[in-house]
Coordinates of C-alpha atoms (C1' of nucleotides) in Angstrom, one line a residue:
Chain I
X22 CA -1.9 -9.5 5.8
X23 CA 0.4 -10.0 3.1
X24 CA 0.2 -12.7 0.6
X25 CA 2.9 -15.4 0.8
X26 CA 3.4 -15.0 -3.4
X27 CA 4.0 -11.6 -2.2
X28 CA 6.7 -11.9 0.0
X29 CA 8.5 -14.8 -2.3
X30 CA 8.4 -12.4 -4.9
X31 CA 9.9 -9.4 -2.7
X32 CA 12.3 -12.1 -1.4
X33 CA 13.9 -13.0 -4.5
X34 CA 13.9 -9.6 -6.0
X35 CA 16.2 -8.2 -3.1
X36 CA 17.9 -11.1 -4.0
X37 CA 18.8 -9.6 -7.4
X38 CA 18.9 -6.0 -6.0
X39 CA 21.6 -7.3 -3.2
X40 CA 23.5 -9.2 -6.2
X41 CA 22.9 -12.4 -4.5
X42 CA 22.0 -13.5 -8.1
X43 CA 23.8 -11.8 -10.9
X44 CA 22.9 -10.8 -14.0
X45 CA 21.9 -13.5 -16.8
X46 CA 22.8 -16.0 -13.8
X47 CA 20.1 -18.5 -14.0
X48 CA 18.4 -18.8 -10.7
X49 CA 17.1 -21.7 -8.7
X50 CA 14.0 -24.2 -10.9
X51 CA 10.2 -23.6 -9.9
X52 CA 10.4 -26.9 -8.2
X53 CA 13.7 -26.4 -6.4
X54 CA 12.3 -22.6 -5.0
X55 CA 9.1 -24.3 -4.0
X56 CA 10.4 -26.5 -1.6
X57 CA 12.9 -23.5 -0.4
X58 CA 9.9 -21.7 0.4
X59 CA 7.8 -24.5 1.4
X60 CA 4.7 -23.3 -1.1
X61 CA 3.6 -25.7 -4.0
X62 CA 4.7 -24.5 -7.8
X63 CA 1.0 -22.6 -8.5
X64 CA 1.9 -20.5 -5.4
X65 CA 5.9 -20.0 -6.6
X66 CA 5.0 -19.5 -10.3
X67 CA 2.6 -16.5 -9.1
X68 CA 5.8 -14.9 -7.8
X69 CA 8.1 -15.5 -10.4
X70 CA 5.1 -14.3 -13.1
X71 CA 5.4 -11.0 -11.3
X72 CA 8.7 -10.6 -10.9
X73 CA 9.1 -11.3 -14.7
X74 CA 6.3 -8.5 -15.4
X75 CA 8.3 -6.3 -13.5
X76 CA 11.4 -6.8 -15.7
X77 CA 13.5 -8.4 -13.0
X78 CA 13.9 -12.0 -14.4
X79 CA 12.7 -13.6 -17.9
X80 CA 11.0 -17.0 -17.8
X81 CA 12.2 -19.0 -20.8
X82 CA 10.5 -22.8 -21.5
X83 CA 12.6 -25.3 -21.1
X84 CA 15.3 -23.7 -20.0
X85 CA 14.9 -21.6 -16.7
X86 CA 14.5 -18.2 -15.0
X87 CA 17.7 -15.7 -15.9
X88 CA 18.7 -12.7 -14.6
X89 CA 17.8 -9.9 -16.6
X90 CA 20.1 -6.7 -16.9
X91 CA 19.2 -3.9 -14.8
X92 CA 18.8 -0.7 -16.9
X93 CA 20.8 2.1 -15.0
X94 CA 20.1 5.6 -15.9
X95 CA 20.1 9.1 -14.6
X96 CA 16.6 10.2 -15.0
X97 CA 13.9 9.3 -13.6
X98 CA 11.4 6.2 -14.6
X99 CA 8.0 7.2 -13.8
X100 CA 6.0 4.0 -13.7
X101 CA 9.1 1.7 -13.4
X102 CA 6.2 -1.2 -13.0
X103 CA 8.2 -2.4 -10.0
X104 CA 5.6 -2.0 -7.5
X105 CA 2.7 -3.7 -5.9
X106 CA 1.0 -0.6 -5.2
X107 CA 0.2 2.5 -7.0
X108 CA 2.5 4.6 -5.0
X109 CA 2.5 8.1 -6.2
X110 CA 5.5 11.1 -6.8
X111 CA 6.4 11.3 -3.1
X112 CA 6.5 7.4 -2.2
X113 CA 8.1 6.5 -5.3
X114 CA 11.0 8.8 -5.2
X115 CA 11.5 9.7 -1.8
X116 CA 14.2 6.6 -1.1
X117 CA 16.2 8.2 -4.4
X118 CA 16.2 12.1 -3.7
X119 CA 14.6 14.9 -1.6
X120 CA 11.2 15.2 -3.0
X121 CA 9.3 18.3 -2.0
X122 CA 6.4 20.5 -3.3
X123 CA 4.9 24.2 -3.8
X124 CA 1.5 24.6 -3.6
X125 CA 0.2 26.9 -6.1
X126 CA -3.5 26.8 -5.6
X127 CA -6.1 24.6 -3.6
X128 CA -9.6 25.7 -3.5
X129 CA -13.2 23.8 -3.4
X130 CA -15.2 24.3 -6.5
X131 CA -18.2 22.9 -8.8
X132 CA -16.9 19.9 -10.7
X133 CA -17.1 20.8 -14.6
X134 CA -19.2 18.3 -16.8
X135 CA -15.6 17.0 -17.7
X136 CA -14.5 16.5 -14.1
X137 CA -17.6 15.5 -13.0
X138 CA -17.7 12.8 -15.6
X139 CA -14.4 11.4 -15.0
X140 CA -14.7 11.8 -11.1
X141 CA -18.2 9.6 -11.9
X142 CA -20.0 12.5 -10.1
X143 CA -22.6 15.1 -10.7
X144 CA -21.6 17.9 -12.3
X145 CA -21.8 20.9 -9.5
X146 CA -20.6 18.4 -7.0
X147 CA -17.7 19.8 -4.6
X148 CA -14.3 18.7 -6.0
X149 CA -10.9 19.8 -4.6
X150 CA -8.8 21.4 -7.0
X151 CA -5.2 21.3 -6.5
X152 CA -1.9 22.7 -8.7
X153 CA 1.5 21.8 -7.2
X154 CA 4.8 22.0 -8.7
X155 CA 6.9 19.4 -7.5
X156 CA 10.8 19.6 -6.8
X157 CA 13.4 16.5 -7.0
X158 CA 16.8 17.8 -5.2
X159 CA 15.0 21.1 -5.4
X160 CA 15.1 21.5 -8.9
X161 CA 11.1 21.6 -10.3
X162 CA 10.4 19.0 -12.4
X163 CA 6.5 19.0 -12.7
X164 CA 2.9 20.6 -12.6
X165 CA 0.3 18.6 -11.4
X166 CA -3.2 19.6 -11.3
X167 CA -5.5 17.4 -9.2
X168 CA -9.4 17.2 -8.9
X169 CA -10.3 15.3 -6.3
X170 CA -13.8 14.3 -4.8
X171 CA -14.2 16.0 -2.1
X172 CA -17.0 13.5 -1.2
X173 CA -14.7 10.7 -0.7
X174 CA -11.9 13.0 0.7
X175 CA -13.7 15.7 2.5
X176 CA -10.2 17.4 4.2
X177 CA -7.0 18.0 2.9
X178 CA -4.5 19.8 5.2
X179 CA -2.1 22.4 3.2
X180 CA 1.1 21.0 5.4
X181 CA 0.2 17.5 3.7
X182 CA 0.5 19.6 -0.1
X183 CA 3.7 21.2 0.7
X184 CA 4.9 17.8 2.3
X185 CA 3.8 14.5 2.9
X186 CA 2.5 11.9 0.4
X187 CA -1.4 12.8 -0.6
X188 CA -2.0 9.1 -1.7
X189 CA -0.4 8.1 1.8
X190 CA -3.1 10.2 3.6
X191 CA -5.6 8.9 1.5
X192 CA -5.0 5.4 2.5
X193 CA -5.0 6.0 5.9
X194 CA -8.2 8.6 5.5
X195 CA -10.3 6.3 4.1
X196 CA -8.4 2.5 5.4
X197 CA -8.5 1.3 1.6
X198 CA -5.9 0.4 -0.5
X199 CA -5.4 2.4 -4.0
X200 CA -5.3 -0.6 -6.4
X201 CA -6.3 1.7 -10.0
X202 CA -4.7 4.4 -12.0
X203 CA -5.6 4.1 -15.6
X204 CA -3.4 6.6 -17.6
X205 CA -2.9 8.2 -20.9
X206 CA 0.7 9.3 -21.5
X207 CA 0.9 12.0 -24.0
X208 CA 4.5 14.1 -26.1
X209 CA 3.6 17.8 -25.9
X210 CA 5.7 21.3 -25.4
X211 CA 6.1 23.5 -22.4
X212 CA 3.2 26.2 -22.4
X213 CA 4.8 29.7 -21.4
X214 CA 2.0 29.7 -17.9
X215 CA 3.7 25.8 -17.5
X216 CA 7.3 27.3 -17.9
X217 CA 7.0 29.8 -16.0
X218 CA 6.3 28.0 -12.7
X219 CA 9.4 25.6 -13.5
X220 CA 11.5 28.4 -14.4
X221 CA 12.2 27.1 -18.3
X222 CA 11.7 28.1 -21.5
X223 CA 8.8 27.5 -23.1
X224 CA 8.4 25.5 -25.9
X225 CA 11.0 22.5 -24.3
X226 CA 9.2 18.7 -24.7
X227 CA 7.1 17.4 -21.8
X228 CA 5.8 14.1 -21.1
X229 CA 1.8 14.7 -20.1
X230 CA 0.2 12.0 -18.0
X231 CA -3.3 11.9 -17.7
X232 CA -5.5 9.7 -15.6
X233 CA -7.8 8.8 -12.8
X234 CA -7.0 7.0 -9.8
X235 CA -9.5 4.6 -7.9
X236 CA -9.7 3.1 -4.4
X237 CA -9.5 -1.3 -4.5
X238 CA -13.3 -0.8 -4.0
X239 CA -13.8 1.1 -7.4
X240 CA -14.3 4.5 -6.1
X241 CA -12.7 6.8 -8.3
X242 CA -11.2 10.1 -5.8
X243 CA -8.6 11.2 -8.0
X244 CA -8.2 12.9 -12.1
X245 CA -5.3 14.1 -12.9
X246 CA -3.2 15.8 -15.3
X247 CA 1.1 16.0 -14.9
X248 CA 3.1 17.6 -16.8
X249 CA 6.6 16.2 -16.4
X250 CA 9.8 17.6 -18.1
X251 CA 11.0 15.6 -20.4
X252 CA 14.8 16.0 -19.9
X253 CA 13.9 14.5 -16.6
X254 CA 11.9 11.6 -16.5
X255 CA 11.4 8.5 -18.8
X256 CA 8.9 5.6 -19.0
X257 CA 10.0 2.4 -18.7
X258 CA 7.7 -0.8 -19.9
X259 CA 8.4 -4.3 -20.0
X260 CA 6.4 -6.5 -22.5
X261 CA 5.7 -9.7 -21.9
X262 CA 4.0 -11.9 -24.1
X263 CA 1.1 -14.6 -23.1
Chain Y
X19 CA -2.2 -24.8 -29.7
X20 CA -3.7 -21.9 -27.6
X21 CA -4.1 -22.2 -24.1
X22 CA -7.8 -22.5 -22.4
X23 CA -7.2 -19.6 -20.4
X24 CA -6.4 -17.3 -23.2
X25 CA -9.3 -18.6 -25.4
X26 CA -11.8 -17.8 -22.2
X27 CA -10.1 -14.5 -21.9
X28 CA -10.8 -13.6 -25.5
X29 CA -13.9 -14.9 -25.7
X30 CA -15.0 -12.8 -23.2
X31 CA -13.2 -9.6 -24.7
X32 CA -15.1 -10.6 -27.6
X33 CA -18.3 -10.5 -25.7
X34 CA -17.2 -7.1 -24.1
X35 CA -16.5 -5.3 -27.5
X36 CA -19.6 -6.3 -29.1
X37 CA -21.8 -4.6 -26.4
X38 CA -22.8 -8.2 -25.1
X39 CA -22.2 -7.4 -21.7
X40 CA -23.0 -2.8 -20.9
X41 CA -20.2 -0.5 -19.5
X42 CA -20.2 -0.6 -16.3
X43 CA -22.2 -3.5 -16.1
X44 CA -21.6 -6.5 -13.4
X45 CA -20.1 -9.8 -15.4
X46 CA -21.0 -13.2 -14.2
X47 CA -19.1 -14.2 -10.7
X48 CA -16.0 -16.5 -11.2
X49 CA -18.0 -19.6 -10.4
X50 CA -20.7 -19.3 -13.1
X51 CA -18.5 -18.8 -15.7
X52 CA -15.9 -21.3 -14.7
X53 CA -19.4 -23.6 -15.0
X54 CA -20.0 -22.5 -18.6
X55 CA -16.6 -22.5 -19.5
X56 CA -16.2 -26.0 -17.9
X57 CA -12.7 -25.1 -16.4
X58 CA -11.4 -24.6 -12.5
X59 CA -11.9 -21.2 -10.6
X60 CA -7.6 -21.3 -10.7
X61 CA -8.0 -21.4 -14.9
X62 CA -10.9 -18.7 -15.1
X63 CA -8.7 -16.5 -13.0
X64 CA -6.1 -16.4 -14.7
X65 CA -8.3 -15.3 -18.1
X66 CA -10.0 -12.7 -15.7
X67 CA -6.4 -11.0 -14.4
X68 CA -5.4 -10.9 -17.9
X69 CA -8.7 -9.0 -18.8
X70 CA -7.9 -6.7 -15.8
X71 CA -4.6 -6.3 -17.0
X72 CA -5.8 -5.4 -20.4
X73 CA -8.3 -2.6 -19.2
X74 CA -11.4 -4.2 -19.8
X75 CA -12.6 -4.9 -16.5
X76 CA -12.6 -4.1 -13.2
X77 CA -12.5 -7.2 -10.5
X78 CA -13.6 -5.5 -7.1
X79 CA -13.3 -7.9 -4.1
X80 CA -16.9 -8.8 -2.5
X81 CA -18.7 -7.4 -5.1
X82 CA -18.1 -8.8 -8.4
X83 CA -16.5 -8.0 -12.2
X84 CA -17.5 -5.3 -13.4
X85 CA -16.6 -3.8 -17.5
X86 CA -14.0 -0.8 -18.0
X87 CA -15.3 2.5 -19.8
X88 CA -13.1 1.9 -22.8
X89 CA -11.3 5.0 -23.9
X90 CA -11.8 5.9 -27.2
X91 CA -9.9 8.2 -28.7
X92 CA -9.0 10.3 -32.5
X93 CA -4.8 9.1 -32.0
X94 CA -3.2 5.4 -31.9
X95 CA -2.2 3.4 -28.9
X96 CA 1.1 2.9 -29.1
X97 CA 1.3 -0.4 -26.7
X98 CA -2.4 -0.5 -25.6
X99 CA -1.2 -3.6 -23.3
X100 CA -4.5 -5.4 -25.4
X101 CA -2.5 -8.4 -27.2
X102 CA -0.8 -11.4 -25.6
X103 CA 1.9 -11.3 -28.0
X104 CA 4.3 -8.4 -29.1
X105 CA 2.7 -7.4 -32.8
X106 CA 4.7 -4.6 -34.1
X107 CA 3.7 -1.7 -36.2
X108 CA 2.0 -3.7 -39.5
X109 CA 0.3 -6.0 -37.0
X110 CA -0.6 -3.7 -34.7
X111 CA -2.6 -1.1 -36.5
X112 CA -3.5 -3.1 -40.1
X113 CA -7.0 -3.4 -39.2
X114 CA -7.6 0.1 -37.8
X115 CA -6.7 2.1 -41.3
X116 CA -4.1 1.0 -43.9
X117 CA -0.6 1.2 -43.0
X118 CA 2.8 1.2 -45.5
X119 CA 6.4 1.9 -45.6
X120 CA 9.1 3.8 -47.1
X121 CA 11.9 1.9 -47.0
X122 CA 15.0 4.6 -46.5
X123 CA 17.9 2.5 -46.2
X124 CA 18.6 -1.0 -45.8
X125 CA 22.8 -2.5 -45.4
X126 CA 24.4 -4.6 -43.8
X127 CA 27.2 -3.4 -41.3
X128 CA 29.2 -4.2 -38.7
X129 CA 28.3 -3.5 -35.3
X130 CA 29.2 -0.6 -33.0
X131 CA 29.8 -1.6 -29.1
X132 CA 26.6 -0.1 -28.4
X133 CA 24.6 -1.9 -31.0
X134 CA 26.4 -5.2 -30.0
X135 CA 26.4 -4.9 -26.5
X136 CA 22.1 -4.4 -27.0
X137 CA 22.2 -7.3 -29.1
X138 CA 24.7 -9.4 -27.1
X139 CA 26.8 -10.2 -29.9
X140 CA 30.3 -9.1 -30.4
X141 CA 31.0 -5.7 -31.7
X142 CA 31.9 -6.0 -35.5
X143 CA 29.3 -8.8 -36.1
X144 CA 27.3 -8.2 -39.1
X145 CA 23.6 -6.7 -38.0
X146 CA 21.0 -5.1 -40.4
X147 CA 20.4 -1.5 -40.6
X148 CA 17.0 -0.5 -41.5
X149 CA 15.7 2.7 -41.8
X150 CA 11.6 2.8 -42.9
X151 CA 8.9 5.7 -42.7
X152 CA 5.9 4.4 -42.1
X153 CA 2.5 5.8 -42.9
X154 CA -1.0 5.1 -41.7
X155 CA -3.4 6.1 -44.3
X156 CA -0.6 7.3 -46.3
X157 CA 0.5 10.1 -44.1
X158 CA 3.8 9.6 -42.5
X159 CA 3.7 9.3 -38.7
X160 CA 7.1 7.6 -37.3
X161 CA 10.4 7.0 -38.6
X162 CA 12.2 4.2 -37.0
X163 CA 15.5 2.7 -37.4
X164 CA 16.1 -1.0 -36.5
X165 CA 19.6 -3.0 -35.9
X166 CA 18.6 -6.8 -36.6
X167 CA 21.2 -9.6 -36.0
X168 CA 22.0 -11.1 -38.6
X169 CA 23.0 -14.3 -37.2
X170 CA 19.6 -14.8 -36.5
X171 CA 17.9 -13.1 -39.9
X172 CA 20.0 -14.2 -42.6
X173 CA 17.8 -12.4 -45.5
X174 CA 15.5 -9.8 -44.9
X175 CA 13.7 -8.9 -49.0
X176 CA 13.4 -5.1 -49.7
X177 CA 9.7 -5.9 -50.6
X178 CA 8.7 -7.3 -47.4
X179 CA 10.2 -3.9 -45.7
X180 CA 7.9 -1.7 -47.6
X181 CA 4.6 -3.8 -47.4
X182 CA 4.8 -6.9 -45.0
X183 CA 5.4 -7.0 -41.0
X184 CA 8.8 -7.6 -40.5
X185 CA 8.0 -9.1 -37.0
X186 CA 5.3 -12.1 -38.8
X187 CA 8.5 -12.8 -41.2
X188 CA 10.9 -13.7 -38.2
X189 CA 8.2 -15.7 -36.1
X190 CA 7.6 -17.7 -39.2
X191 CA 11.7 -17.2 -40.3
X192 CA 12.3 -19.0 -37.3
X193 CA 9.5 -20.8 -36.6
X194 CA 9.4 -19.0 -32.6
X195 CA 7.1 -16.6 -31.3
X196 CA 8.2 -13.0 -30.3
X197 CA 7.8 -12.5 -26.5
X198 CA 9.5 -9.5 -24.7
X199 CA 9.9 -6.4 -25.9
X200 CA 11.4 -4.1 -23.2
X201 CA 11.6 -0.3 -24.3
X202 CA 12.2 3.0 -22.6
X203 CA 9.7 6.1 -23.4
X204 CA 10.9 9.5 -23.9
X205 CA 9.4 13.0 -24.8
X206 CA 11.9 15.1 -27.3
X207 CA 11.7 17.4 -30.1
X208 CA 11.8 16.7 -34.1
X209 CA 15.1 17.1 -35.3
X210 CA 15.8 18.8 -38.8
X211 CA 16.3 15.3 -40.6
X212 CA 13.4 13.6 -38.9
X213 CA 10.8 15.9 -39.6
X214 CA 12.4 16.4 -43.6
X215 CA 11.7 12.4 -43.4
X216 CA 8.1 13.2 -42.8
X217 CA 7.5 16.3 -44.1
X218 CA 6.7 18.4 -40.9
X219 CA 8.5 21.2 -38.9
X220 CA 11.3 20.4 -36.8
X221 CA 10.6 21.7 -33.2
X222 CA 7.5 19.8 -33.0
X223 CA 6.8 17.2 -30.5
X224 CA 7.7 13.8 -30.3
X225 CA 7.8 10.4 -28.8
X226 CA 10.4 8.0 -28.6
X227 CA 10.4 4.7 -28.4
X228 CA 13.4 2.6 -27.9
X229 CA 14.0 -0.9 -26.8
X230 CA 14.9 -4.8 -27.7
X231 CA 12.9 -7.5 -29.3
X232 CA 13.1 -11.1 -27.9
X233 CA 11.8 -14.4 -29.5
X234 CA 10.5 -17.1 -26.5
X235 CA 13.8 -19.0 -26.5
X236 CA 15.3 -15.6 -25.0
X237 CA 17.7 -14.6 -28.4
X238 CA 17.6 -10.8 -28.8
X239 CA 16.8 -10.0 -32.5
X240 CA 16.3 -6.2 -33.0
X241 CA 17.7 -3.1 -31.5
X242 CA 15.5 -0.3 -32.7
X243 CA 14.1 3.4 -32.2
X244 CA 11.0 4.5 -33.2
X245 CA 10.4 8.3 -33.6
X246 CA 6.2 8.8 -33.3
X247 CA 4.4 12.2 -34.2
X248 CA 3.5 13.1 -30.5
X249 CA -0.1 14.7 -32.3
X250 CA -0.5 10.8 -33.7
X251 CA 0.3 9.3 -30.8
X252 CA -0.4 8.1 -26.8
X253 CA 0.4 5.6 -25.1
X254 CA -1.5 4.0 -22.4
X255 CA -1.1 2.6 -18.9
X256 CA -3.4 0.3 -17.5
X257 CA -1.9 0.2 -13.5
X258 CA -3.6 -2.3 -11.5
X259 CA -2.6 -3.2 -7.5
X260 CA -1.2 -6.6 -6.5
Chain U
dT9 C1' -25.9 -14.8 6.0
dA10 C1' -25.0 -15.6 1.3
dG11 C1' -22.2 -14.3 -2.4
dT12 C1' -18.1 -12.4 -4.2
dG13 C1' -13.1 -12.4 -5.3
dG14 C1' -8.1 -13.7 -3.0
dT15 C1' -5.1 -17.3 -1.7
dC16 C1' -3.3 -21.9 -1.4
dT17 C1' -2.6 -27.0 -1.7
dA18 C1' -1.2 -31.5 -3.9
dG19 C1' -1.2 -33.4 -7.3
dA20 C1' -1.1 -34.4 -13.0
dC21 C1' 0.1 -34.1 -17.8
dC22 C1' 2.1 -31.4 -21.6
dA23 C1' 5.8 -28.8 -24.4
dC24 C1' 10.3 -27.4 -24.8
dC25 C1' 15.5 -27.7 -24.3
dT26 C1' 19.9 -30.0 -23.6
dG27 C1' 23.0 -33.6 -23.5
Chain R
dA13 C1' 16.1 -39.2 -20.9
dG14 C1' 15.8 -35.9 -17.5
dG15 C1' 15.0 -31.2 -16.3
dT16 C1' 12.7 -27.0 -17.2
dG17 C1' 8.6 -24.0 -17.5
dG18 C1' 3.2 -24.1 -19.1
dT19 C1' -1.3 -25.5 -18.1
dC20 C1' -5.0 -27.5 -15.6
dT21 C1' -7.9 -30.0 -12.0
dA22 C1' -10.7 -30.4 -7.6
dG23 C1' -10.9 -29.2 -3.9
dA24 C1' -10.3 -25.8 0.6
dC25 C1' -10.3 -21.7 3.6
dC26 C1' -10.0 -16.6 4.1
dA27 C1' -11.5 -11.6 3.5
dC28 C1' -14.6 -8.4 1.8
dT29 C1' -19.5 -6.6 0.6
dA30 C1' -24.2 -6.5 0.7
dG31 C1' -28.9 -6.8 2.5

DNA sequence: TAGTGGTCTAGACCACCTG
DNA sequence: AGGTGGTCTAGACCACTAG
């Protein structure tokens, strides 16, 4: 069941994306998309709100909806804001590279009064702890450590680490959407135990993100930590004001 | 003339920062306060997806609103995604401790192709290069250099660059609001000159901020790149589904 | 079942931009 | 003046959650 402002909005984008409309092009009024796509202009402005937040196209009064440039670049854009859904490392790159993992460690433990409090659990409660480094083109790239609440997820097959998409088999484990992931993005250096399982120097910048994710009912199942390289990966945000 | 919406949305901010309504707590439904607001549900919405947006509360199908644990933390927000408009440094952090600027260089040259092709003017064009450390309570955190068109700023005074916000002078310069701001994040290392600039170590983390500064009317006004004290510094993500 | 947020309609008027 | 986006109304029905 997908909403119709959805689909507009996924509509017009591979519009732009199949250079249907180019770049600084001004592209059809609210009015004239609205009867197009048979929805009234509350409807059609939802779209084209969203596809301005997600940098595609910028909305300016009294003139129209433009085109904005595409930034091209050969790193990677971790939260590119271009998606509906929070989609996680191996749905959000797989389409661009071979994404694979290594699992360093996965064991049950007590959550810590930190984990707990951020998992919104007792402390002592079972939490899954989990340390991957994960490869792009099989080059590593990252170290994630997860904690994740093994009362909302109670199994988590090993294949699935070294493989598939965790937040996939979440969705499908539970039937609920992941709609949250509030994050704190922190500058840092390379640790010699963080090298070491990329294979790098220490002491090379990183890009640390931090944050919990939560199910579209609230529950929090996820805290993490990544540690990203920062010759690799960038963060893209588009501002918009009002 | 401020919309209805964005008065309701602040208002309700308002009521969230000063402990009015608990963490955690449930917020009146859509239809109550769309009764003591005296607006539509469509209106309230849209202040209620803003508040979302900004990280303040949590709107969980079925169930209700419910208010955000707010992160407080010992380091600035760099884009804390909490403003409607794009405020710039002075703006940004003028209430939270006292803020000032070294003003390193100011001229006025021509423009590279990179610098005019980010500012979509043509290359030899006369643009303003600014150079400023800036300090929160007088120690220096950032040092950011900023190409500003001058076909749009004619004059930029000396004094306002070490005391006013540069971004206030060109809303009221040109009598339009600022509205996009798209920037790229990156992770790096303080160079030699930087960290002389603000008297630390090169080698040590930073963060680095580059992008383009739009009024409404869609004219691009400032090319700029900010180099932030990644031990002064986060930057946080508020990701919410759909 | 009652209450919640999610989506959508068919209008209306306003503010801004261009010729 | 005519076209554009910005805001707002007064409804309606749907999907999810709880008791």
């Amino acid at each position: 069941m997908v909403a119709r402002y959805i689909e507009i909005k996924n509509s017009i984008k591979d519009d732009i994306l199949h250079k249907r409309y180019r770049v600084g092009e001004k592209i059809p009024s609210e009015r004239e998309l609205a009867l197009i796509y048979g929805v009234t202009r509350v409807t059609l402005q939802k779209s084209m709100h969203l596809l301005e937040q997600e940098g595609f196209i910028e909305r300016i009064h009294g003139k129209g909806m433009f085109v904005t440039r595409v930034i091209e670049d050969n790193v990677y854009m971790l939260n590119n804001g271009a998606s509906d859904t929070v989609l996680g490392f191996s749905r959000e790159f797989h389409l661009q590279a071979k994404i694979s993992s290594r699992l360093i460690s996965h064991k049950l433990l007590p959550a810590t009064p930190e984990i707990a409090q951020q998992l919104a659990v007792l402390p002592g409660q079972h939490v899954h702890f989990i340390r991957r480094v994960r490869l792009i083109d099989n080059t590593p790239v990252l170290v994630e450590d997860s904690w994740i609440n093994a009362a909302v997820i109670t199994e988590i097959p090993d294949t699935l680490l070294n493989e598939g998409s965790l937040y996939e088999y979440i969705e499908t484990y539970t039937g609920k959407k992941i709609k949250f992931y509030n994050s704190v993005i922190e500058g840092g250096l390379f640790s010699r135990e963080m090298a070491d399982l990329l294979g790098i120097a220490p002491g090379l910048p990183m890009l640390k993100v931090s944050g919990v994710t939560k199910l579209e009912d609230g529950t929090i199942f996820n805290y993490s930590f990544s540690y990203n390289r920062a010759d690799k990966f960038k963060i893209k945000n588009n501002w918009v004001g009002k």
